[in-house]
XYZ file of N, CA and C in Angstrom:
249
model
N 109.282 133.034 114.571
C 109.445 132.209 115.753
C 110.298 131.008 115.354
N 111.271 130.692 116.166
C 112.099 129.515 115.921
C 112.352 128.799 117.233
N 112.631 127.518 117.145
C 113.014 126.770 118.339
C 114.485 127.068 118.588
N 114.759 127.670 119.717
C 116.140 128.012 120.048
C 116.891 126.787 120.552
N 116.244 126.036 121.417
C 116.843 124.811 121.942
C 115.742 123.920 122.500
N 116.075 122.670 122.705
C 115.148 121.750 123.361
C 115.962 120.759 124.176
N 115.348 120.286 125.244
C 116.017 119.361 126.154
C 115.119 118.148 126.344
N 115.660 116.969 126.063
C 114.896 115.739 126.264
C 114.845 115.383 127.738
N 113.641 115.334 128.290
C 113.472 114.968 129.697
C 113.288 113.456 129.839
N 112.465 112.886 128.967
C 112.224 111.443 128.899
C 112.111 111.093 127.418
N 112.024 109.816 127.048
C 111.847 109.480 125.631
C 110.563 110.063 125.026
N 109.569 110.394 125.862
C 108.284 110.898 125.363
C 108.049 112.376 125.660
N 109.006 113.075 126.263
C 108.768 114.464 126.678
C 110.014 115.310 126.461
N 109.842 116.465 125.793
C 110.925 117.424 125.586
C 110.470 118.805 126.022
N 111.350 119.523 126.704
C 111.125 120.936 127.006
C 111.705 121.731 125.842
N 110.941 122.689 125.327
C 111.393 123.477 124.182
C 111.424 124.952 124.542
N 112.349 125.668 123.928
C 112.505 127.103 124.150
C 112.480 127.786 122.794
N 111.605 128.768 122.657
C 111.377 129.451 121.389
C 111.851 130.891 121.475
N 112.214 131.451 120.309
C 112.677 132.829 120.247
C 112.081 133.488 119.011
N 111.568 134.707 119.193
C 111.036 135.481 118.073
C 112.208 135.898 117.187
N 112.046 135.809 115.866
C 113.123 136.158 114.946
C 113.161 137.642 114.627
N 112.159 138.386 115.053
C 112.154 139.841 114.867
C 113.082 140.445 115.916
N 114.172 141.080 115.469
C 115.178 141.618 116.387
C 114.569 142.643 117.336
N 113.630 143.439 116.857
C 113.011 144.462 117.703
C 112.127 143.838 118.780
N 111.595 142.665 118.521
C 110.698 142.006 119.478
C 111.499 141.329 120.589
N 112.295 140.347 120.232
C 113.133 139.649 121.203
C 112.395 138.779 122.205
N 111.121 138.499 121.981
C 110.354 137.683 122.930
C 110.867 136.246 122.934
N 110.820 135.627 124.102
C 111.178 134.217 124.233
C 110.042 133.486 124.939
N 109.905 132.218 124.626
C 108.826 131.410 125.181
C 109.366 130.033 125.529
N 108.659 129.346 126.394
C 108.995 127.950 126.667
C 107.742 127.111 126.480
N 107.943 125.867 126.157
C 106.819 124.959 125.955
C 107.293 123.531 126.103
N 106.463 122.626 125.658
C 106.835 121.219 125.750
C 106.233 120.447 124.588
N 106.873 119.344 124.282
C 106.410 118.438 123.239
C 106.283 117.059 123.873
N 105.118 116.445 123.724
C 104.919 115.104 124.271
C 104.466 114.149 123.179
N 104.795 112.897 123.341
C 104.292 111.830 122.479
C 103.292 111.061 123.329
N 102.026 111.062 122.897
C 100.957 110.492 123.713
C 100.477 109.122 123.248
N 100.388 108.931 121.921
C 99.784 107.717 121.385
C 100.603 107.146 120.244
N 100.384 105.890 119.994
C 100.989 105.185 118.872
C 99.973 105.152 117.737
N 100.396 105.511 116.518
C 99.500 105.459 115.370
C 99.665 104.169 114.579
N 100.879 103.648 114.546
C 101.130 102.354 113.915
C 102.209 101.641 114.728
N 102.166 100.328 114.772
C 103.111 99.589 115.618
C 104.531 99.627 115.055
N 105.495 99.460 115.938
C 106.901 99.407 115.551
C 107.198 98.076 114.875
N 108.154 98.085 113.981
C 108.587 96.858 113.336
C 109.660 96.134 114.134
N 110.114 96.730 115.229
C 111.156 96.122 116.054
C 110.556 95.150 117.058
N 111.328 94.124 117.402
C 110.854 93.168 118.404
C 110.765 93.810 119.782
N 111.741 94.654 120.116
C 111.757 95.341 121.407
C 111.945 96.842 121.171
N 110.859 97.572 120.869
C 110.993 99.010 120.614
C 111.405 99.767 121.874
N 111.951 100.967 121.675
C 112.400 101.803 122.787
C 111.255 102.115 123.739
N 110.074 102.394 123.179
C 108.918 102.681 124.026
C 107.667 102.065 123.419
N 106.738 101.708 124.286
C 105.453 101.151 123.866
C 104.377 102.054 124.443
N 103.587 102.637 123.560
C 102.532 103.561 123.971
C 101.175 102.983 123.612
N 100.112 103.481 124.231
C 98.771 103.015 123.860
C 98.419 103.465 122.442
N 97.600 102.679 121.783
C 97.141 103.023 120.440
C 96.170 104.196 120.546
N 96.254 105.121 119.608
C 95.383 106.294 119.604
C 93.921 105.869 119.504
N 93.028 106.529 120.249
C 91.602 106.177 120.195
C 91.025 106.227 118.781
N 91.449 107.184 117.969
C 90.931 107.283 116.603
C 91.323 106.058 115.780
N 92.534 105.551 115.988
C 92.989 104.358 115.266
C 92.181 103.146 115.712
N 91.908 103.039 117.008
C 91.090 101.926 117.512
C 89.682 101.975 116.927
N 89.098 103.188 116.842
C 87.752 103.334 116.267
C 87.738 102.914 114.804
N 88.736 103.365 114.028
C 88.788 103.005 112.609
C 88.917 101.496 112.430
N 89.744 100.860 113.257
C 89.913 99.405 113.177
C 88.611 98.695 113.533
N 87.915 99.170 114.568
C 86.642 98.559 114.962
C 85.606 98.704 113.849
N 85.544 99.869 113.221
C 84.599 100.070 112.117
C 84.925 99.144 110.948
N 86.195 99.011 110.639
C 86.617 98.137 109.549
C 86.298 96.680 109.859
N 86.569 96.256 111.098
C 86.330 94.863 111.486
C 84.845 94.523 111.530
N 83.999 95.508 111.835
C 82.561 95.262 111.953
C 81.781 95.644 110.701
N 82.482 96.019 109.646
C 81.796 96.405 108.408
C 81.098 95.188 107.808
N 79.932 95.435 107.241
C 79.180 94.354 106.611
C 79.920 93.875 105.370
N 79.920 92.573 105.190
C 80.548 91.996 104.002
C 79.705 92.339 102.781
N 80.363 92.704 101.702
C 79.657 92.997 100.454
C 80.157 92.034 99.391
N 79.436 91.954 98.328
C 79.844 91.104 97.212
C 80.754 91.849 96.249
N 81.106 93.075 96.597
C 81.947 93.874 95.723
C 83.387 93.371 95.799
N 83.991 93.214 94.640
C 85.356 92.704 94.568
C 86.345 93.764 95.046
N 87.329 93.346 95.815
C 88.381 94.241 96.271
C 89.459 94.253 95.196
N 89.536 95.351 94.433
C 90.462 95.404 93.307
C 91.919 95.347 93.750
N 92.252 95.965 94.869
C 93.637 95.937 95.339
C 94.058 94.526 95.716
N 93.188 93.794 96.388
C 93.498 92.411 96.754
C 93.639 91.556 95.500
N 92.795 91.793 94.504
C 92.860 91.027 93.261
C 94.169 91.297 92.531
N 94.628 92.545 92.539
C 95.901 92.880 91.892
C 97.076 92.233 92.615
N 97.040 92.210 93.947
C 98.123 91.603 94.718
C 98.192 90.101 94.479
N 97.042 89.446 94.339
C 97.014 88.006 94.090
C 97.547 87.684 92.699
N 97.340 88.592 91.739
C 97.770 88.365 90.362
C 99.287 88.459 90.225
N 99.945 89.140 91.141
C 101.402 89.343 91.032
C 102.167 88.163 91.507
């Protein structure tokens, strides 16, 4: 199976057309590709598109922010401070 062609409908949506590579088969299919969520923010001041943050990323951030403080030293932070 290979993507024969694709057409951008919007910045977040593409129509795709697939073709079986087996010559005897010759089947073709159509589908779509969408971009639904942002996993990490853009480094640009004005990005091309702004999407909602993925729910899983929001959950991980909430868990990290609400984690109980421990007396255990953060070795990565200590290494960064030493540099």
